[in-house]
């Protein structure tokens, strides 16, 4: 079986084997994306904020800039679908992406190692923060590289799933399980290797950032080789002619996609779903800083477990009895159950911790992982729906359009959380005193978070109940004046949320504006 082949419906194809020599390169790409993503995400903040002593707002802003490539993923997808390189729409962009990541990771690795700002309580490099900007730039450009490779991989994933419609769940969950498992291993590794006092930890030893980035260099090089030798792509898939799309063809493609009810409906669902799930109670800082404090290492270990939870959930959804149960329940009931149970767990954690019934850091962190189990279920259901409605010929663009809406919901959620949370803020001294007023305000903030999560239930009608329903929905199109208004509104919303995400990221980069609620600050 050759990757990327689109066969007419009813044609029999060979059983899918992701571990076959011609396919395993795709699996390796997903593993590499998870590993490099975990490395960069875990390493960036402690290195900038503690090791180099950059201001909090600058370190936070760097994290926001690291997410920008994911916000622009749909544009990479358009490149992959519409500008094939010598007939290759996927493999070529994987190689370019990993080549970019390799180059800038290599530059990071060979840069002279910076002396930490503080070592054993003594200031050793008062000018350390001046080196931060060049590291941020290199990390962000390297991230653009592996996100490009990830986007092209997603296009091939959709081709796999559409070719083997009897096992689309297996394709999606296996590849994403590999990705999140690699992310877990890497974040767990970084948590131990970068836990010296220079990083705000407790170990007497620790790895340098240059040494850690060598791992990204090796992964990028290995993935380039795997993509070259262990991944085949049909450069002339049946059903459509691979060629560079003209502006007129792109205009017709965009018109077709935005008039499909399935695409618009799932774009709206993905945005609203992620908005509800990522909305947070700003008073949570009271729990973690004052009422159930945990050490840096413990916090980082539990953070890494979040990726392990997603990997485990993917495997359960795609295999065995769990898959059969979900198929019986349907997507809507599965997500509804996830919303209700995760909301209930948040409420229990808040009540027990705020009112001092149980204040044990380990229990709070374990409960967080329990919440992540149900959030991961809803996440993978949305991914399966996106795969089901992806349009042949522009698989990558249609899939990424839906997924990118979920990514764009996160900056919007941050702004909303901070704007609402501001009304329940109290001074840190009240949290330390554990006053009744501080408890009440913290509880109100968590109640709002639970209510926002519960609102998710009102959007479930946008989600098809099963893959068959999703494919049937593709036959429905927006027509007439009402349809044109809906399509125009959807296009305006997409442009606005992209603008909002880039605006808030930019605002977070400047001291005078980083304190604004919309930028994720606590108010000026």
mmCIF file of N, CA and C in Angstrom, residues 21-84:
data_model
loop_
_atom_site.group_PDB
_atom_site.id
_atom_site.type_symbol
_atom_site.label_atom_id
_atom_site.label_comp_id
_atom_site.label_asym_id
_atom_site.label_seq_id
_atom_site.Cartn_x
_atom_site.Cartn_y
_atom_site.Cartn_z
ATOM 1 N N UNK A 21 7.418 -0.918 6.220
ATOM 2 C CA UNK A 21 8.586 -0.116 5.842
ATOM 3 C C UNK A 21 8.203 1.162 5.111
ATOM 4 N N UNK A 22 7.162 1.096 4.258
ATOM 5 C CA UNK A 22 6.796 2.273 3.477
ATOM 6 C C UNK A 22 5.939 3.268 4.255
ATOM 7 N N UNK A 23 5.504 2.888 5.469
ATOM 8 C CA UNK A 23 4.620 3.758 6.259
ATOM 9 C C UNK A 23 5.219 4.221 7.578
ATOM 10 N N UNK A 24 6.216 3.498 8.083
ATOM 11 C CA UNK A 24 6.702 3.761 9.440
ATOM 12 C C UNK A 24 7.315 5.158 9.565
ATOM 13 N N UNK A 25 7.740 5.738 8.447
ATOM 14 C CA UNK A 25 8.274 7.100 8.497
ATOM 15 C C UNK A 25 7.267 8.105 9.013
ATOM 16 N N UNK A 26 5.979 7.879 8.716
ATOM 17 C CA UNK A 26 4.934 8.780 9.219
ATOM 18 C C UNK A 26 4.825 8.668 10.735
ATOM 19 N N UNK A 27 4.876 7.451 11.247
ATOM 20 C CA UNK A 27 4.845 7.235 12.695
ATOM 21 C C UNK A 27 6.031 7.921 13.362
ATOM 22 N N UNK A 28 7.201 7.816 12.750
ATOM 23 C CA UNK A 28 8.404 8.449 13.299
ATOM 24 C C UNK A 28 8.253 9.967 13.306
ATOM 25 N N UNK A 29 7.606 10.527 12.288
ATOM 26 C CA UNK A 29 7.362 11.974 12.267
ATOM 27 C C UNK A 29 6.527 12.412 13.458
ATOM 28 N N UNK A 30 5.487 11.661 13.784
ATOM 29 C CA UNK A 30 4.644 12.016 14.930
ATOM 30 C C UNK A 30 5.405 11.880 16.246
ATOM 31 N N UNK A 31 6.222 10.846 16.352
ATOM 32 C CA UNK A 31 7.044 10.678 17.553
ATOM 33 C C UNK A 31 8.002 11.862 17.698
ATOM 34 N N UNK A 32 8.613 12.265 16.590
ATOM 35 C CA UNK A 32 9.568 13.373 16.616
ATOM 36 C C UNK A 32 8.893 14.690 16.989
ATOM 37 N N UNK A 33 7.703 14.939 16.450
ATOM 38 C CA UNK A 33 6.966 16.161 16.788
ATOM 39 C C UNK A 33 6.694 16.211 18.291
ATOM 40 N N UNK A 34 6.235 15.105 18.856
ATOM 41 C CA UNK A 34 5.963 15.059 20.290
ATOM 42 C C UNK A 34 7.205 15.303 21.122
ATOM 43 N N UNK A 35 8.325 14.692 20.720
ATOM 44 C CA UNK A 35 9.562 14.822 21.486
ATOM 45 C C UNK A 35 10.104 16.250 21.442
ATOM 46 N N UNK A 36 10.177 16.843 20.261
ATOM 47 C CA UNK A 36 10.722 18.202 20.141
ATOM 48 C C UNK A 36 9.782 19.219 20.790
ATOM 49 N N UNK A 37 8.478 19.023 20.617
ATOM 50 C CA UNK A 37 7.510 19.923 21.254
ATOM 51 C C UNK A 37 7.660 19.871 22.776
ATOM 52 N N UNK A 38 7.768 18.675 23.322
ATOM 53 C CA UNK A 38 7.946 18.528 24.761
ATOM 54 C C UNK A 38 9.239 19.158 25.246
ATOM 55 N N UNK A 39 10.307 19.002 24.471
ATOM 56 C CA UNK A 39 11.605 19.574 24.834
ATOM 57 C C UNK A 39 11.549 21.096 24.872
ATOM 58 N N UNK A 40 11.060 21.706 23.801
ATOM 59 C CA UNK A 40 11.028 23.169 23.725
ATOM 60 C C UNK A 40 10.087 23.769 24.768
ATOM 61 N N UNK A 41 8.897 23.196 24.914
ATOM 62 C CA UNK A 41 7.909 23.741 25.849
ATOM 63 C C UNK A 41 8.396 23.669 27.290
ATOM 64 N N UNK A 42 9.045 22.575 27.653
ATOM 65 C CA UNK A 42 9.481 22.385 29.039
ATOM 66 C C UNK A 42 10.731 23.184 29.356
ATOM 67 N N UNK A 43 11.583 23.364 28.367
ATOM 68 C CA UNK A 43 12.876 24.007 28.588
ATOM 69 C C UNK A 43 12.799 25.528 28.571
ATOM 70 N N UNK A 44 11.923 26.072 27.750
ATOM 71 C CA UNK A 44 11.916 27.511 27.464
ATOM 72 C C UNK A 44 11.747 28.381 28.708
ATOM 73 N N UNK A 45 10.664 28.189 29.459
ATOM 74 C CA UNK A 45 10.341 29.124 30.544
ATOM 75 C C UNK A 45 11.381 29.114 31.668
ATOM 76 N N UNK A 46 11.756 27.945 32.238
ATOM 77 C CA UNK A 46 12.749 27.989 33.323
ATOM 78 C C UNK A 46 14.102 28.521 32.869
ATOM 79 N N UNK A 47 14.441 28.258 31.614
ATOM 80 C CA UNK A 47 15.735 28.760 31.121
ATOM 81 C C UNK A 47 15.728 30.283 31.054
ATOM 82 N N UNK A 48 14.673 30.851 30.509
ATOM 83 C CA UNK A 48 14.608 32.306 30.368
ATOM 84 C C UNK A 48 14.359 32.998 31.701
ATOM 85 N N UNK A 49 13.386 32.503 32.459
ATOM 86 C CA UNK A 49 12.935 33.193 33.667
ATOM 87 C C UNK A 49 13.879 33.015 34.846
ATOM 88 N N UNK A 50 14.434 31.820 35.004
ATOM 89 C CA UNK A 50 15.283 31.539 36.168
ATOM 90 C C UNK A 50 16.764 31.552 35.795
ATOM 91 N N UNK A 51 17.126 30.758 34.807
ATOM 92 C CA UNK A 51 18.543 30.633 34.431
ATOM 93 C C UNK A 51 19.113 31.970 33.967
ATOM 94 N N UNK A 52 18.381 32.674 33.077
ATOM 95 C CA UNK A 52 18.856 33.961 32.554
ATOM 96 C C UNK A 52 18.277 35.162 33.298
ATOM 97 N N UNK A 53 17.334 34.925 34.217
ATOM 98 C CA UNK A 53 16.723 35.981 35.028
ATOM 99 C C UNK A 53 15.991 37.027 34.188
ATOM 100 N N UNK A 54 15.353 36.602 33.098
ATOM 101 C CA UNK A 54 14.530 37.532 32.322
ATOM 102 C C UNK A 54 13.269 37.855 33.108
ATOM 103 N N UNK A 55 12.709 39.032 32.890
ATOM 104 C CA UNK A 55 11.476 39.424 33.567
ATOM 105 C C UNK A 55 10.372 38.408 33.295
ATOM 106 N N UNK A 56 9.465 38.281 34.255
ATOM 107 C CA UNK A 56 8.367 37.319 34.119
ATOM 108 C C UNK A 56 7.583 37.531 32.828
ATOM 109 N N UNK A 57 7.295 38.799 32.530
ATOM 110 C CA UNK A 57 6.454 39.060 31.355
ATOM 111 C C UNK A 57 7.166 38.668 30.065
ATOM 112 N N UNK A 58 8.500 38.810 30.027
ATOM 113 C CA UNK A 58 9.254 38.435 28.830
ATOM 114 C C UNK A 58 9.303 36.920 28.654
ATOM 115 N N UNK A 59 9.476 36.206 29.762
ATOM 116 C CA UNK A 59 9.492 34.743 29.687
ATOM 117 C C UNK A 59 8.122 34.213 29.280
ATOM 118 N N UNK A 60 7.068 34.833 29.835
ATOM 119 C CA UNK A 60 5.704 34.432 29.468
ATOM 120 C C UNK A 60 5.436 34.752 28.003
ATOM 121 N N UNK A 61 5.898 35.923 27.560
ATOM 122 C CA UNK A 61 5.719 36.315 26.163
ATOM 123 C C UNK A 61 6.433 35.346 25.227
ATOM 124 N N UNK A 62 7.600 34.877 25.628
ATOM 125 C CA UNK A 62 8.340 33.917 24.801
ATOM 126 C C UNK A 62 7.536 32.636 24.611
ATOM 127 N N UNK A 63 6.868 32.198 25.668
ATOM 128 C CA UNK A 63 5.995 31.023 25.552
ATOM 129 C C UNK A 63 4.866 31.288 24.561
ATOM 130 N N UNK A 64 4.328 32.499 24.588
ATOM 131 C CA UNK A 64 3.247 32.851 23.662
ATOM 132 C C UNK A 64 3.750 32.842 22.217
ATOM 133 N N UNK A 65 4.964 33.362 21.999
ATOM 134 C CA UNK A 65 5.517 33.378 20.641
ATOM 135 C C UNK A 65 5.818 31.963 20.155
ATOM 136 N N UNK A 66 6.156 31.089 21.079
ATOM 137 C CA UNK A 66 6.426 29.696 20.709
ATOM 138 C C UNK A 66 5.161 29.010 20.201
ATOM 139 N N UNK A 67 4.001 29.540 20.583
ATOM 140 C CA UNK A 67 2.724 28.965 20.137
ATOM 141 C C UNK A 67 2.251 29.541 18.808
ATOM 142 N N UNK A 68 2.876 30.631 18.342
ATOM 143 C CA UNK A 68 2.418 31.294 17.111
ATOM 144 C C UNK A 68 2.407 30.365 15.897
ATOM 145 N N UNK A 69 3.449 29.542 15.674
ATOM 146 C CA UNK A 69 3.387 28.637 14.513
ATOM 147 C C UNK A 69 2.154 27.746 14.510
ATOM 148 N N UNK A 70 1.697 27.329 15.683
ATOM 149 C CA UNK A 70 0.497 26.488 15.763
ATOM 150 C C UNK A 70 -0.756 27.287 15.405
ATOM 151 N N UNK A 71 -0.727 28.599 15.651
ATOM 152 C CA UNK A 71 -1.869 29.449 15.309
ATOM 153 C C UNK A 71 -1.968 29.677 13.801
ATOM 154 N N UNK A 72 -0.855 29.504 13.107
ATOM 155 C CA UNK A 72 -0.807 29.741 11.662
ATOM 156 C C UNK A 72 -0.747 28.437 10.877
ATOM 157 N N UNK A 73 -1.110 27.363 11.525
ATOM 158 C CA UNK A 73 -0.967 26.036 10.923
ATOM 159 C C UNK A 73 -1.729 25.896 9.608
ATOM 160 N N UNK A 74 -2.868 26.535 9.499
ATOM 161 C CA UNK A 74 -3.686 26.405 8.292
ATOM 162 C C UNK A 74 -2.957 26.946 7.061
ATOM 163 N N UNK A 75 -2.093 27.933 7.246
ATOM 164 C CA UNK A 75 -1.351 28.477 6.104
ATOM 165 C C UNK A 75 -0.277 27.498 5.625
ATOM 166 N N UNK A 76 0.338 26.778 6.564
ATOM 167 C CA UNK A 76 1.256 25.706 6.172
ATOM 168 C C UNK A 76 0.503 24.621 5.407
ATOM 169 N N UNK A 77 -0.723 24.362 5.844
ATOM 170 C CA UNK A 77 -1.539 23.334 5.192
ATOM 171 C C UNK A 77 -1.860 23.730 3.754
ATOM 172 N N UNK A 78 -2.170 24.997 3.550
ATOM 173 C CA UNK A 78 -2.441 25.483 2.197
ATOM 174 C C UNK A 78 -1.212 25.316 1.306
ATOM 175 N N UNK A 79 -0.047 25.538 1.880
ATOM 176 C CA UNK A 79 1.202 25.350 1.144
ATOM 177 C C UNK A 79 1.377 23.885 0.750
ATOM 178 N N UNK A 80 1.120 22.995 1.700
ATOM 179 C CA UNK A 80 1.268 21.558 1.442
ATOM 180 C C UNK A 80 0.292 21.065 0.383
ATOM 181 N N UNK A 81 -0.956 21.524 0.457
ATOM 182 C CA UNK A 81 -1.974 21.083 -0.508
ATOM 183 C C UNK A 81 -1.800 21.721 -1.880
ATOM 184 N N UNK A 82 -1.443 22.996 -1.893
ATOM 185 C CA UNK A 82 -1.516 23.758 -3.131
ATOM 186 C C UNK A 82 -0.221 23.984 -3.867
ATOM 187 N N UNK A 83 0.928 23.718 -3.215
ATOM 188 C CA UNK A 83 2.217 23.954 -3.871
ATOM 189 C C UNK A 83 3.088 22.702 -3.763
ATOM 190 N N UNK A 84 2.743 21.647 -4.487
ATOM 191 C CA UNK A 84 3.577 20.436 -4.449
ATOM 192 C C UNK A 84 4.963 20.713 -5.024
#
